[in-house]
Amino acid sequence: MQRDYDLFVIGGGSGGVRCARIAAQYGARVAIAEEYRWGGTCVIRGCVPKKLMVYASEVRQAVADARGFGWTIGEATFDWPTFLAAKDQEIARLSGIYGELLRKAGAKVLDGRAVVRGPNTVELNGQTITAERIVIATGGTPSWPNDIADGWISSNEVFHLPTLPNRIAIYGGGYVAVEFAHIFAGMGAAVDIIHRDTRALRGFDDEVREHVMLGLARAGITVHAGRTVAANRTGANGSGRVLVLDDGSEIACDVALAATGRAPATAALGLDTAGVAVTPRGAVIVDDYSRTNVPSIFAIGDVTDRVTLTPVAIREGHALADTLFGNKPTMVHHTGIATAVFTQAPVGVVGLSEAAAVAAGHDVQVFRSTFRPMRNAFVGRDDKTFMKLVIDRATRKVLGVHMVGADAPEIIQMAAIAVTMGATKDDFDRTVAVHPTAAEEFVLMRG
Ligand code: NDP
């Protein structure tokens, strides 16, 4: 008996769309269902609108710098509704492209929430559909501690605030928290950030974290480090929030943003009825080929809680399509993945932090450079760029490349190729610099 489809993908985000598209291009009969908007977290309420907000927010600094370059610019003001409308238009355009790509590849594009009903069965809009294989690509959803009460928005809502808050308080010290702290500061809001560790960005190299903390302070963001939120109530005039911290201090704000992590989106998905094993956090457990304990069911992207980054989900989706329909069994390796944090200035990292390299047993040699880039020096800004190489002393291999400074995400993408190829410090040293750039510092660091 032939089933309705060879592959049924649940979730039209980065991973699901890539998997469905490639599988369809291989000739598989593919259907993909999405309950909200095509493009998923990254396109609709994540990386893409966030980056647009970063661009909008960076203009403040650009205008300030312009004066140093001899420009006379009148009073610069930012209009949130104007930006929001343009942003929404762009997101709608991109979301449309995602749907179009799928249709062009020959996939059946279905709107609605699909639920697993068995190893080869899903239910969508009251209809039962069968498939040889099912892929769970439902992503993640913002999560926050049970004990912090109501009154928070998450990163889902932050893209649709009706007005720009005068004052925003952000709870968390991860990617979302530090990126939005800078975004709102740049747009003109007063920003408080509260995180429980002494520094933001746990897991990043300690010196990178140090520079990120300097950047938060430089942007005028009020940092409450080593603190937690103990209580949260409505503001005195019946609007806004008052956060009470564990030391009893209070922060009044118009908007309180919880940026305390994300959890896999597996609730009410029917995985239990199909017998798919999940972790206590709800992440779908998969092997190196993204297969669950049920042989016909697979999972990719944030829902597996491996490395929760868009390009990783895309890689996993592509690898799965290659494995199932391209006759190319492909594993995804989750090491050496470069990452960027779009703080202002941004962070770019590939490979191991100094502490992680030491913990992994390497005899580590470190090269670092802290300097005021030409542009900043010229306009009288004193913020510095930080670069660091973590080297294995015996093999000279570059274990980690770290940067906080303008264009770090762009630069780190290229450095990641070198690290992936197994570059040594000597390879970096014999590379001739491109001058005048900031990136050249990576090939000029000497002991
Ligand atoms: P993160 O996991 O990066 O950070 C969560 C933060 O919340 C941490 O500072 C953590 O503290 C804190 N936290 C967690 N639980 C509690 C608690 N119970 N009480 C107090 N604080 C708590 O999550 P984000 O929401 O920032 O981002 C989610 C994921 O989305 C990221 O991990 C990343 O994978 C992805 N992302 C990537 C971006 C990029 O590539 N530029 C941008 C935005 C998101 P502690 O460190 O002490 O545990």
mmCIF file of C-alpha atoms in Angstrom, residues 58-311:
data_model
loop_
_atom_site.group_PDB
_atom_site.id
_atom_site.type_symbol
_atom_site.label_atom_id
_atom_site.label_comp_id
_atom_site.label_asym_id
_atom_site.label_seq_id
_atom_site.Cartn_x
_atom_site.Cartn_y
_atom_site.Cartn_z
ATOM 1 C CA GLU A 58 23.508 51.154 15.055
ATOM 2 C CA VAL A 59 22.554 54.342 13.238
ATOM 3 C CA ARG A 60 22.793 56.225 16.534
ATOM 4 C CA GLN A 61 26.532 55.527 16.703
ATOM 5 C CA ALA A 62 26.970 56.172 13.000
ATOM 6 C CA VAL A 63 25.373 59.603 13.379
ATOM 7 C CA ALA A 64 27.611 60.386 16.337
ATOM 8 C CA ASP A 65 30.674 59.237 14.374
ATOM 9 C CA ALA A 66 29.608 61.268 11.358
ATOM 10 C CA ARG A 67 30.277 64.469 13.252
ATOM 11 C CA GLY A 68 33.839 63.328 13.843
ATOM 12 C CA PHE A 69 34.208 62.883 10.089
ATOM 13 C CA GLY A 70 33.163 66.458 9.465
ATOM 14 C CA TRP A 71 29.480 65.975 8.775
ATOM 15 C CA THR A 72 26.883 68.279 10.176
ATOM 16 C CA ILE A 73 23.725 66.382 10.900
ATOM 17 C CA GLY A 74 20.651 67.916 12.440
ATOM 18 C CA GLU A 75 18.823 66.318 15.304
ATOM 19 C CA ALA A 76 18.413 62.623 14.510
ATOM 20 C CA THR A 77 15.277 60.941 15.792
ATOM 21 C CA PHE A 78 14.104 57.369 15.518
ATOM 22 C CA ASP A 79 10.513 56.469 14.706
ATOM 23 C CA TRP A 80 9.614 52.974 15.844
ATOM 24 C CA PRO A 81 6.336 52.600 13.866
ATOM 25 C CA THR A 82 8.109 53.557 10.636
ATOM 26 C CA PHE A 83 10.817 51.008 11.257
ATOM 27 C CA LEU A 84 8.312 48.352 12.331
ATOM 28 C CA ALA A 85 6.242 48.717 9.170
ATOM 29 C CA ALA A 86 9.321 48.431 6.957
ATOM 30 C CA LYS A 87 10.561 45.455 8.945
ATOM 31 C CA ASP A 88 7.200 43.679 8.715
ATOM 32 C CA GLN A 89 7.106 44.238 4.982
ATOM 33 C CA GLU A 90 10.554 42.730 4.573
ATOM 34 C CA ILE A 91 9.701 39.724 6.747
ATOM 35 C CA ALA A 92 6.506 39.133 4.729
ATOM 36 C CA ARG A 93 8.587 39.236 1.542
ATOM 37 C CA LEU A 94 11.102 36.731 2.899
ATOM 38 C CA SER A 95 8.399 34.449 4.286
ATOM 39 C CA GLY A 96 6.768 34.430 0.851
ATOM 40 C CA ILE A 97 10.064 33.426 -0.740
ATOM 41 C CA TYR A 98 10.322 30.442 1.591
ATOM 42 C CA GLY A 99 6.887 29.163 0.557
ATOM 43 C CA GLU A 100 7.735 29.773 -3.083
ATOM 44 C CA LEU A 101 11.015 27.853 -2.873
ATOM 45 C CA LEU A 102 9.147 24.863 -1.520
ATOM 46 C CA ARG A 103 6.475 24.963 -4.211
ATOM 47 C CA LYS A 104 9.079 25.340 -6.954
ATOM 48 C CA ALA A 105 10.897 22.291 -5.624
ATOM 49 C CA GLY A 106 7.646 20.339 -5.912
ATOM 50 C CA ALA A 107 6.791 19.987 -2.215
ATOM 51 C CA LYS A 108 3.165 20.111 -1.115
ATOM 52 C CA VAL A 109 2.906 23.179 1.137
ATOM 53 C CA LEU A 110 0.265 22.839 3.846
ATOM 54 C CA ASP A 111 -0.936 25.393 6.378
ATOM 55 C CA GLY A 112 -1.964 24.126 9.791
ATOM 56 C CA ARG A 113 -0.741 22.390 12.892
ATOM 57 C CA ALA A 114 0.239 18.793 12.201
ATOM 58 C CA VAL A 115 0.238 16.267 15.029
ATOM 59 C CA VAL A 116 1.888 12.853 15.015
ATOM 60 C CA ARG A 117 -0.610 9.988 15.320
ATOM 61 C CA GLY A 118 1.687 7.036 14.728
ATOM 62 C CA PRO A 119 5.020 6.002 13.152
ATOM 63 C CA ASN A 120 3.663 6.790 9.674
ATOM 64 C CA THR A 121 0.649 8.932 10.376
ATOM 65 C CA VAL A 122 0.028 12.594 11.027
ATOM 66 C CA GLU A 123 -3.159 14.529 11.477
ATOM 67 C CA LEU A 124 -3.577 17.960 9.923
ATOM 68 C CA ASN A 125 -6.719 20.085 10.052
ATOM 69 C CA GLY A 126 -8.761 16.989 10.957
ATOM 70 C CA GLN A 127 -7.391 14.963 8.080
ATOM 71 C CA THR A 128 -5.258 11.832 8.451
ATOM 72 C CA ILE A 129 -2.178 11.724 6.239
ATOM 73 C CA THR A 130 0.283 8.863 5.877
ATOM 74 C CA ALA A 131 3.984 9.077 5.063
ATOM 75 C CA GLU A 132 6.927 6.692 4.808
ATOM 76 C CA ARG A 133 8.903 9.040 6.991
ATOM 77 C CA ILE A 134 8.080 11.919 9.284
ATOM 78 C CA VAL A 135 10.462 14.730 10.227
ATOM 79 C CA ILE A 136 9.904 16.762 13.387
ATOM 80 C CA ALA A 137 11.256 20.265 12.768
ATOM 81 C CA THR A 138 9.140 22.291 15.143
ATOM 82 C CA GLY A 139 11.974 24.326 16.643
ATOM 83 C CA GLY A 140 11.884 25.886 20.071
ATOM 84 C CA THR A 141 9.934 28.351 22.080
ATOM 85 C CA PRO A 142 10.975 30.952 24.679
ATOM 86 C CA SER A 143 11.031 29.597 28.210
ATOM 87 C CA TRP A 144 11.378 31.199 31.599
ATOM 88 C CA PRO A 145 11.698 30.100 35.195
ATOM 89 C CA ASN A 146 8.425 29.066 36.834
ATOM 90 C CA ASP A 147 8.958 31.368 39.761
ATOM 91 C CA ILE A 148 9.146 34.750 38.031
ATOM 92 C CA ALA A 149 5.401 35.375 37.701
ATOM 93 C CA ASP A 150 3.506 36.937 34.824
ATOM 94 C CA GLY A 151 3.954 40.221 33.079
ATOM 95 C CA TRP A 152 6.883 39.377 30.851
ATOM 96 C CA ILE A 153 7.181 39.506 27.136
ATOM 97 C CA SER A 154 9.495 37.114 25.311
ATOM 98 C CA SER A 155 11.496 37.493 22.136
ATOM 99 C CA ASN A 156 8.300 36.503 20.280
ATOM 100 C CA GLU A 157 6.569 39.733 21.268
ATOM 101 C CA VAL A 158 9.571 42.035 21.227
ATOM 102 C CA PHE A 159 9.288 42.404 17.472
ATOM 103 C CA HIS A 160 5.752 43.766 17.696
ATOM 104 C CA LEU A 161 5.759 46.230 20.581
ATOM 105 C CA PRO A 162 3.205 48.925 19.780
ATOM 106 C CA THR A 163 5.560 51.659 20.973
ATOM 107 C CA LEU A 164 9.246 51.890 21.733
ATOM 108 C CA PRO A 165 9.553 51.551 25.508
ATOM 109 C CA ASN A 166 11.173 54.443 27.347
ATOM 110 C CA ARG A 167 12.583 51.933 29.769
ATOM 111 C CA ILE A 168 13.024 48.194 29.258
ATOM 112 C CA ALA A 169 14.358 45.615 31.697
ATOM 113 C CA ILE A 170 15.828 42.422 30.292
ATOM 114 C CA TYR A 171 16.278 39.248 32.309
ATOM 115 C CA GLY A 172 19.023 36.879 31.177
ATOM 116 C CA GLY A 173 22.612 37.039 30.055
ATOM 117 C CA GLY A 174 22.527 34.985 26.869
ATOM 118 C CA TYR A 175 22.438 35.877 23.194
ATOM 119 C CA VAL A 176 18.939 37.331 23.211
ATOM 120 C CA ALA A 177 19.456 39.418 26.334
ATOM 121 C CA VAL A 178 22.683 41.131 25.307
ATOM 122 C CA GLU A 179 21.629 41.658 21.703
ATOM 123 C CA PHE A 180 18.346 43.316 22.675
ATOM 124 C CA ALA A 181 19.998 45.337 25.424
ATOM 125 C CA HIS A 182 22.138 47.002 22.752
ATOM 126 C CA ILE A 183 19.287 47.243 20.260
ATOM 127 C CA PHE A 184 17.027 49.142 22.649
ATOM 128 C CA ALA A 185 19.847 51.299 23.992
ATOM 129 C CA GLY A 186 20.724 52.295 20.432
ATOM 130 C CA MET A 187 17.095 53.118 19.703
ATOM 131 C CA GLY A 188 17.048 55.443 22.668
ATOM 132 C CA ALA A 189 15.481 53.429 25.491
ATOM 133 C CA ALA A 190 16.887 53.224 28.996
ATOM 134 C CA VAL A 191 17.921 49.598 29.479
ATOM 135 C CA ASP A 192 18.479 47.446 32.555
ATOM 136 C CA ILE A 193 19.868 43.949 32.181
ATOM 137 C CA ILE A 194 19.725 41.463 35.029
ATOM 138 C CA HIS A 195 21.711 38.237 34.911
ATOM 139 C CA ARG A 196 22.573 35.720 37.565
ATOM 140 C CA ASP A 197 26.210 35.138 36.650
ATOM 141 C CA THR A 198 28.859 37.776 37.215
ATOM 142 C CA ARG A 199 29.238 38.163 33.458
ATOM 143 C CA ALA A 200 26.948 37.669 30.473
ATOM 144 C CA LEU A 201 27.435 34.972 27.815
ATOM 145 C CA ARG A 202 28.295 31.966 29.921
ATOM 146 C CA GLY A 203 30.346 29.467 27.927
ATOM 147 C CA PHE A 204 32.144 32.121 25.882
ATOM 148 C CA ASP A 205 35.805 32.866 26.500
ATOM 149 C CA ASP A 206 36.222 34.817 29.743
ATOM 150 C CA GLU A 207 38.038 37.686 28.069
ATOM 151 C CA VAL A 208 35.319 37.921 25.418
ATOM 152 C CA ARG A 209 32.767 38.104 28.209
ATOM 153 C CA GLU A 210 34.805 40.831 29.865
ATOM 154 C CA HIS A 211 34.748 42.902 26.694
ATOM 155 C CA VAL A 212 31.029 42.339 26.238
ATOM 156 C CA MET A 213 30.490 43.661 29.759
ATOM 157 C CA LEU A 214 32.554 46.741 28.905
ATOM 158 C CA GLY A 215 30.436 47.206 25.795
ATOM 159 C CA LEU A 216 27.174 47.033 27.760
ATOM 160 C CA ALA A 217 28.434 49.675 30.169
ATOM 161 C CA ARG A 218 29.721 51.861 27.350
ATOM 162 C CA ALA A 219 26.301 51.784 25.710
ATOM 163 C CA GLY A 220 24.822 53.186 28.910
ATOM 164 C CA ILE A 221 23.050 49.947 29.826
ATOM 165 C CA THR A 222 22.571 49.436 33.552
ATOM 166 C CA VAL A 223 23.905 45.997 34.425
ATOM 167 C CA HIS A 224 22.686 44.070 37.452
ATOM 168 C CA ALA A 225 25.201 41.232 37.461
ATOM 169 C CA GLY A 226 24.994 38.311 39.835
ATOM 170 C CA ARG A 227 21.334 39.056 40.527
ATOM 171 C CA THR A 228 18.041 37.266 40.036
ATOM 172 C CA VAL A 229 14.483 38.536 39.827
ATOM 173 C CA ALA A 230 12.616 37.637 43.000
ATOM 174 C CA ALA A 231 9.258 39.272 42.305
ATOM 175 C CA ASN A 232 7.464 41.228 39.644
ATOM 176 C CA ARG A 233 4.407 43.478 39.973
ATOM 177 C CA THR A 234 2.423 45.995 37.991
ATOM 178 C CA GLY A 235 3.781 49.547 38.094
ATOM 179 C CA ALA A 236 2.318 52.157 40.456
ATOM 180 C CA ASN A 237 0.184 53.894 37.821
ATOM 181 C CA GLY A 238 -1.262 50.564 36.684
ATOM 182 C CA SER A 239 1.024 50.219 33.709
ATOM 183 C CA GLY A 240 4.552 48.928 33.241
ATOM 184 C CA ARG A 241 6.298 46.555 35.612
ATOM 185 C CA VAL A 242 8.365 46.742 38.748
ATOM 186 C CA LEU A 243 10.951 44.006 39.105
ATOM 187 C CA VAL A 244 12.203 43.218 42.582
ATOM 188 C CA LEU A 245 15.677 41.712 42.603
ATOM 189 C CA ASP A 246 17.042 39.230 45.119
ATOM 190 C CA ASP A 247 18.882 42.041 46.948
ATOM 191 C CA GLY A 248 15.603 43.925 47.389
ATOM 192 C CA SER A 249 16.388 46.597 44.824
ATOM 193 C CA GLU A 250 13.635 47.521 42.393
ATOM 194 C CA ILE A 251 13.586 48.333 38.697
ATOM 195 C CA ALA A 252 10.629 50.156 37.207
ATOM 196 C CA CYS A 253 10.161 49.659 33.483
ATOM 197 C CA ASP A 254 7.591 49.906 30.716
ATOM 198 C CA VAL A 255 8.404 46.473 29.374
ATOM 199 C CA ALA A 256 10.047 43.443 31.012
ATOM 200 C CA LEU A 257 11.657 41.057 28.536
ATOM 201 C CA ALA A 258 12.448 37.535 29.695
ATOM 202 C CA ALA A 259 15.420 36.224 27.729
ATOM 203 C CA THR A 260 16.091 33.208 29.857
ATOM 204 C CA GLY A 261 16.507 30.603 27.161
ATOM 205 C CA ARG A 262 14.429 28.491 24.850
ATOM 206 C CA ALA A 263 12.919 25.031 25.139
ATOM 207 C CA PRO A 264 12.204 22.449 22.420
ATOM 208 C CA ALA A 265 8.679 22.779 20.999
ATOM 209 C CA THR A 266 7.348 19.266 21.485
ATOM 210 C CA ALA A 267 4.277 19.916 23.633
ATOM 211 C CA ALA A 268 1.020 18.432 22.289
ATOM 212 C CA LEU A 269 2.758 17.136 19.190
ATOM 213 C CA GLY A 270 1.642 13.545 19.698
ATOM 214 C CA LEU A 271 5.168 12.198 20.099
ATOM 215 C CA ASP A 272 4.108 10.041 23.033
ATOM 216 C CA THR A 273 1.416 8.316 20.984
ATOM 217 C CA ALA A 274 4.051 7.371 18.426
ATOM 218 C CA GLY A 275 6.495 6.305 21.155
ATOM 219 C CA VAL A 276 9.173 8.875 20.276
ATOM 220 C CA ALA A 277 11.646 9.298 23.132
ATOM 221 C CA VAL A 278 12.347 12.797 24.444
ATOM 222 C CA THR A 279 14.628 14.185 27.155
ATOM 223 C CA PRO A 280 13.208 15.610 30.404
ATOM 224 C CA ARG A 281 13.397 19.049 28.725
ATOM 225 C CA GLY A 282 11.248 17.723 25.893
ATOM 226 C CA ALA A 283 14.002 17.538 23.260
ATOM 227 C CA VAL A 284 13.613 14.776 20.696
ATOM 228 C CA ILE A 285 16.439 12.271 21.102
ATOM 229 C CA VAL A 286 18.165 11.462 17.812
ATOM 230 C CA ASP A 287 21.243 9.628 16.564
ATOM 231 C CA ASP A 288 24.014 11.073 14.363
ATOM 232 C CA TYR A 289 21.665 10.768 11.359
ATOM 233 C CA SER A 290 18.817 12.602 13.126
ATOM 234 C CA ARG A 291 16.812 9.381 13.514
ATOM 235 C CA THR A 292 14.657 8.928 16.632
ATOM 236 C CA ASN A 293 14.047 5.628 18.401
ATOM 237 C CA VAL A 294 11.096 5.155 16.010
ATOM 238 C CA PRO A 295 12.824 4.223 12.725
ATOM 239 C CA SER A 296 10.408 6.136 10.473
ATOM 240 C CA ILE A 297 10.542 9.352 12.520
ATOM 241 C CA PHE A 298 13.390 11.878 12.407
ATOM 242 C CA ALA A 299 14.030 15.236 14.047
ATOM 243 C CA ILE A 300 16.198 18.208 13.108
ATOM 244 C CA GLY A 301 16.971 21.682 14.406
ATOM 245 C CA ASP A 302 16.204 23.294 17.761
ATOM 246 C CA VAL A 303 13.658 20.619 18.689
ATOM 247 C CA THR A 304 16.607 18.238 19.166
ATOM 248 C CA ASP A 305 18.444 20.727 21.436
ATOM 249 C CA ARG A 306 21.833 19.889 19.934
ATOM 250 C CA VAL A 307 23.329 23.201 18.813
ATOM 251 C CA THR A 308 20.405 25.611 18.580
ATOM 252 C CA LEU A 309 21.554 27.801 15.710
ATOM 253 C CA THR A 310 19.872 28.341 12.346
ATOM 254 C CA PRO A 311 22.774 27.225 10.136
#
